[in-house]
Amino acid sequence: MKHIREKLTERQKNNALRKLSERSFAIDFYSNDYIGFSTNPTITERVSQLISDTTPHGATGSRLLSGNSHLFTETERYIADFHNAEGALLYNSGYDANVGFFSCIVGRGDVILYDSYSHASIRDGISLSLAHSYKFKHNDLDDLEKLLKKFATGDKTVLIATESVFSMDGDSPDLVRLVALAQQYGAYITVDEAHAIGVFGKHGCGLVQALGLETAIFARIVTFGKGLGAHGAAVVANDEVIQYLVNFSRSFIYTTAMNPHSVATIRAGYEQLQQTEAMNALHHNIEYFKSLITQYGIEGFIPSDSAIQAMVVSGNDRVKALANRLQAQGIGVLPILAPTVPAGQERLRVCLHSFNTEKEIKQLVNLTI
């Protein structure tokens, strides 16, 4: 088709054509496996125990048909208790969770206000909903309040959507002030905690709980493909919301359930969060990295206390050249290109881990100068 060729040609012209590749670098500064759980031997052993008596090993159907089991219900109960919530509902991925939640959670004529840097899965879910939607400037709560003054009136339900750690910048909103604004205007808040689980809070419970705000948040989306080193996600909320999603969330209802191995990996990951050594090592590496950036006076890094440290290098060609220079030395760092981020805001996205050494971090910083 003509439009397919034209779109691909345009991407190639802008040096932004995506391709699948198998990556293997001596030093990992690009994966989301922040605390090394994807290769944790204790988790591997525990998964084997959890599924040793499970048959069949495939889900065989949706949760509402043949795909449900005690492993699902026990894992959801564990997740809910861990996050100080009434209930939790597992989804096959973070994308499925956000699309399934935002597409159905508010009604026709209601309003969703979302951060302009919200993940594509949040935006896609919102686009499928019957609500009106408006974005506010990234982490700009004054801009959000202008929208609240305009739309938080009458009988409309207003839902605010944000993330506790943004995936491209690694920065966070002022959640305390956000809660105060929502309460002032009678709005609800949903927070995507994808990049905060395993990184912030006691035992990696996330930024919302770290700030003691869980009872003030309408729903949280917790994702397991990052800090937990697994796959899947869950919506964490009160029992009424969970029951509603079971009845109306299409990406939950109309799909085969995840297989028992995936559920067991999630459960084992949560249990392993009780051991804090990996999180402590990650926090040390974050502080060490930031201290080197300050010491060497390197400009362009976006302020972040998370495992994601992003250095803005404007232009697809420039940021790809820098990434290639680092990769040639065995350092796995990937460029984030337009249109994934706005043109002029291309960046080198550094992911820090518990297993990175100070020597590796210093080598990365020295080559970035």
C-alpha positions as a printed Julia matrix, in Angstrom:
369×3 Matrix{Float64}:
   0.0     0.0    0.0
   1.15    3.5   -0.8
   0.73    4.94   2.69
   2.78    2.1    4.21
   5.72    2.79   1.89
   5.45    6.53   2.49
   5.39    6.15   6.29
   8.4     3.82   6.29
  10.33    6.09   3.9
   9.64    9.09   6.13
  10.93    7.23   9.21
  14.05    6.16   7.36
  14.66    9.71   6.14
  14.48   10.99   9.75
  16.87    8.27  10.95
  14.08    6.99  13.18
  13.16    3.65  11.58
  12.66    1.0   14.26
  14.05   -2.51  13.77
  14.01   -5.6   15.94
  17.46   -6.77  17.01
  19.0    -9.12  19.53
  21.13   -7.02  21.85
  23.97   -8.28  24.0
  26.34   -5.91  25.75
  29.02   -6.63  28.32
  27.57   -3.93  30.6
  23.83   -3.41  31.05
  22.67    0.19  31.3
  19.57   -0.26  29.14
  17.27   -2.93  30.57
  14.44   -2.27  33.04
  15.64   -5.11  35.27
  16.56   -2.59  37.98
  17.25   -5.02  40.84
  18.29   -8.09  38.89
  15.19  -10.16  39.58
  15.0   -11.6   36.04
  18.05  -13.78  36.81
  17.55  -14.23  40.55
  18.1   -17.94  41.4
  15.89  -17.8   44.51
  12.97  -16.64  42.38
  13.64  -19.38  39.83
  13.56  -22.04  42.55
  10.43  -20.61  44.15
   8.61  -20.56  40.79
   9.34  -24.24  40.34
   7.83  -24.94  43.76
   4.7   -22.91  43.03
   3.92  -24.64  39.74
   5.16  -28.14  40.58
   1.62  -29.44  41.01
  -0.03  -27.18  38.44
  -1.62  -28.75  35.38
  -2.17  -27.76  32.69
   0.77  -25.38  32.18
  -1.21  -23.27  29.74
  -4.05  -21.05  30.88
  -6.52  -22.8   28.47
  -8.91  -19.85  28.37
  -9.89  -16.48  29.79
 -10.19  -16.0   33.56
 -13.99  -15.98  33.22
 -13.98  -19.32  31.42
 -11.35  -21.97  32.22
  -8.26  -19.83  32.92
  -8.78  -19.0   36.6
  -7.06  -20.92  39.41
  -6.05  -20.69  43.05
  -2.64  -19.42  41.93
  -4.3   -16.31  40.45
  -6.53  -15.61  43.45
  -3.77  -16.2   46.01
  -1.32  -14.03  44.08
  -3.88  -11.21  43.76
  -4.57  -11.42  47.49
  -0.81  -11.21  48.17
  -0.46   -8.17  45.87
  -3.43   -6.39  47.47
  -2.1    -6.97  51.0
   1.4    -5.87  49.97
   0.03   -2.59  48.61
  -2.39   -1.93  51.5
  -5.42   -2.25  49.23
  -8.7    -4.13  49.25
  -8.15   -5.86  45.95
  -5.94   -6.46  42.93
  -6.64   -7.74  39.41
  -3.95   -9.27  37.22
  -3.58   -8.34  33.55
  -1.33   -9.9   30.91
   0.8    -6.76  30.55
   1.08   -3.17  31.65
  -0.28   -2.13  28.27
  -3.33   -4.36  28.72
  -3.9    -3.0   32.22
  -3.82    0.65  31.19
  -5.94    0.14  28.07
  -8.42   -2.02  29.97
  -8.69    0.38  32.89
  -8.84    3.78  31.21
 -11.12    2.66  28.39
 -13.97    1.76  30.76
 -13.49    3.34  34.18
 -15.4     6.58  33.57
 -18.59    7.15  31.6
 -19.82    9.14  28.63
 -19.39   12.86  29.18
 -17.03   12.45  32.14
 -13.52   13.95  32.03
 -10.0    12.5   32.14
  -7.12   14.91  32.74
  -3.75   13.36  31.94
  -0.1    14.37  32.07
   1.21   15.23  28.6
   4.08   12.72  29.08
   1.73    9.85  29.95
   2.69    6.46  28.52
   1.23    5.42  25.17
  -0.84    2.7   26.87
  -2.58    5.29  29.06
  -3.29    7.51  26.08
  -4.56    4.59  24.02
  -6.9     3.55  26.84
  -8.19    7.1   27.16
  -8.79    7.31  23.39
 -11.05    4.23  23.64
 -13.13    5.66  26.47
 -16.38    7.62  26.12
 -15.01   10.43  28.28
 -13.72   13.83  27.23
  -9.96   14.05  27.73
  -7.53   16.94  28.15
  -3.8    16.91  28.8
  -1.94   19.17  31.19
   1.69   20.24  30.9
   4.16   17.69  32.22
   4.23   17.72  36.04
   2.69   21.22  35.96
   0.08   21.2   38.7
  -0.79   24.85  38.13
  -1.82   23.93  34.61
  -3.76   20.97  36.0
  -5.6    23.24  38.44
  -6.73   25.47  35.56
  -8.38   22.42  34.02
  -9.89   21.34  37.33
 -11.46   24.77  37.76
 -12.97   24.44  34.31
 -14.19   20.84  34.36
 -14.62   19.74  38.01
 -18.13   21.11  38.18
 -21.62   19.66  38.27
 -22.2    15.93  38.05
 -19.2    15.06  35.89
 -16.67   12.58  37.22
 -13.13   13.89  36.8
 -10.22   11.43  36.78
  -6.58   12.56  36.88
  -4.02   10.22  35.3
  -0.3    10.41  36.0
   2.75    8.25  36.69
   4.88    8.07  39.81
   8.06    7.75  37.72
   7.99    8.74  34.05
   9.69    6.24  31.79
  11.56    8.63  29.5
  12.72   11.24  32.06
  12.79    9.3   35.34
  11.17   12.26  37.1
   8.13   12.32  39.4
   5.15   14.6   40.04
   4.44   16.25  43.39
   2.01   13.56  44.48
   1.29   15.21  47.84
   0.11   18.43  46.2
  -1.69   16.43  43.51
  -3.74   14.64  46.16
  -4.57   17.96  47.83
  -5.78   19.39  44.51
  -7.9    16.34  43.77
  -9.54   16.52  47.18
 -10.16   20.24  46.8
 -11.97   19.78  43.48
 -13.58   16.39  44.12
 -11.52   14.57  41.49
 -10.11   11.02  41.47
  -6.48   10.0   40.84
  -4.97    7.0   39.09
  -1.2     6.5   39.26
   0.87    4.21  37.05
   3.66    2.86  39.27
   5.46    0.84  36.59
   8.93    2.28  37.2
   8.57    2.69  40.98
   7.91   -0.92  42.02
  11.09   -2.42  43.46
  12.73    1.01  43.54
  10.82    3.28  45.96
   9.22    2.65  49.34
   9.57   -0.04  51.97
  10.34   -3.35  50.24
   9.89   -1.61  46.88
   6.18   -0.97  47.38
   6.19    2.12  45.14
   6.18    5.88  45.53
   2.51    6.21  46.46
   2.96    4.05  49.56
   6.35    5.59  50.32
   4.48    8.89  50.72
   1.61    7.28  52.67
  -0.95    8.25  50.02
  -2.46    4.87  49.1
  -5.85    5.58  50.71
  -6.11    8.86  48.75
  -5.5     7.26  45.34
  -8.45    5.8   43.43
  -6.39    3.16  41.63
  -2.78    2.19  41.01
  -1.41    0.26  38.05
   1.57   -1.81  39.2
   3.66   -3.37  36.44
   5.97   -6.37  36.77
   8.18   -6.18  33.68
  10.53   -3.67  35.31
  11.64   -3.97  38.94
  10.1    -7.42  39.41
  11.87   -8.82  36.36
   8.7   -10.65  35.35
   5.76   -9.9   33.04
   2.22   -8.68  33.51
   0.57   -6.02  35.65
  -2.22   -5.48  38.16
  -4.75   -2.81  38.96
  -4.78   -2.2   42.71
  -7.96   -0.61  44.08
 -10.98   -1.19  46.29
 -13.17   -4.25  45.83
 -15.9    -2.35  43.99
 -13.46   -1.15  41.31
 -12.02   -4.65  40.92
 -15.5    -6.14  40.49
 -16.33   -3.45  37.93
 -13.2    -4.25  35.9
 -14.01   -7.97  35.89
 -17.34   -7.05  34.32
 -16.43   -4.21  31.97
 -12.66   -4.18  31.21
 -12.44   -5.63  27.7
  -8.69   -6.36  27.72
  -9.27   -8.49  30.82
 -12.47  -10.22  29.72
 -11.68  -11.04  26.1
  -8.2   -12.56  26.33
  -6.62  -15.81  27.42
  -5.25  -15.58  30.94
  -1.49  -15.53  31.47
   0.07  -18.94  32.02
   0.73  -20.29  35.54
   4.5   -19.8   35.21
   4.03  -16.05  34.72
   1.73  -15.79  37.73
   4.17  -17.79  39.87
   7.03  -15.51  38.78
   5.06  -12.48  39.93
   4.29  -14.09  43.29
   7.91  -15.17  43.79
   9.12  -11.68  42.87
   6.9   -10.07  45.48
   8.16  -12.5   48.11
  11.77  -11.7   47.18
  11.12   -7.97  47.71
  11.27   -8.72  51.42
  15.04   -9.02  50.94
  16.37   -5.46  50.66
  20.0    -6.01  49.6
  19.34   -5.45  45.89
  17.31   -2.29  46.48
  19.99   -0.9   48.78
  22.62   -1.56  46.11
  20.47    0.17  43.5
  20.02    3.26  45.67
  23.78    3.4   46.26
  24.43    3.26  42.52
  21.89    6.0   41.81
  23.57    8.31  44.32
  27.05    7.42  43.02
  26.03    8.13  39.42
  24.49   11.48  40.34
  27.57   12.46  42.36
  29.8    11.84  39.32
  27.52   13.91  37.09
  27.79   16.78  39.57
  31.54   16.3   40.07
  32.27   16.37  36.34
  29.77   19.15  35.64
  28.01   17.2   32.91
  24.99   19.11  31.59
  21.82   17.83  30.0
  20.72   15.26  32.58
  17.13   15.58  33.75
  16.89   15.63  37.59
  15.82   12.2   38.8
  16.02   10.12  41.97
  14.94    6.99  40.12
  16.84    4.26  38.27
  16.22    6.16  35.02
  18.74    8.91  34.27
  18.11   10.68  30.96
  20.56   12.96  29.16
  18.98   15.19  26.5
  21.03   15.15  23.28
  19.03   17.02  20.65
  18.65   15.36  17.27
  18.29   11.73  16.23
  21.67   11.72  14.48
  23.56   13.17  17.46
  22.06   10.92  20.11
  22.49    7.8   17.95
  26.14    8.69  17.38
  26.74    8.99  21.13
  24.97    5.7   21.8
  27.01    3.97  19.09
  30.23    5.26  20.65
  29.28    3.8   24.02
  28.06    0.51  22.54
  31.39    0.09  20.72
  32.96   -0.1   24.2
  30.51   -2.81  25.29
  28.28   -0.41  27.22
  24.58   -1.08  26.66
  22.87    2.31  26.46
  20.08    3.08  24.01
  19.03    6.34  22.37
  15.42    7.47  22.62
  14.48    9.05  19.32
  11.76   11.29  17.96
   8.85   10.59  17.53
   8.94    8.52  20.75
   9.9    11.83  22.4
   9.31   15.3   20.91
  11.78   16.46  18.28
  14.6    18.32  20.0
  14.13   16.28  23.2
  15.91   13.13  22.03
  17.9    11.6   24.84
  20.31    8.95  26.02
  18.36    6.85  28.52
  20.58    5.34  31.22
  19.04    2.59  33.37
  20.93    1.91  36.58
  20.82   -1.45  38.34
  21.72   -3.06  41.63
  24.31   -5.21  39.85
  26.22   -2.39  38.13
  29.65   -1.78  39.67
  31.16    1.61  40.51
  33.83    0.89  37.9
  31.18    0.37  35.22
  29.32    3.53  36.23
  32.51    5.61  36.17
  33.42    4.19  32.75
  29.99    5.17  31.43
  30.23    8.71  32.79
  33.78    9.21  31.47
  32.75    8.18  27.97
  29.71   10.47  28.08
  31.73   13.63  28.7
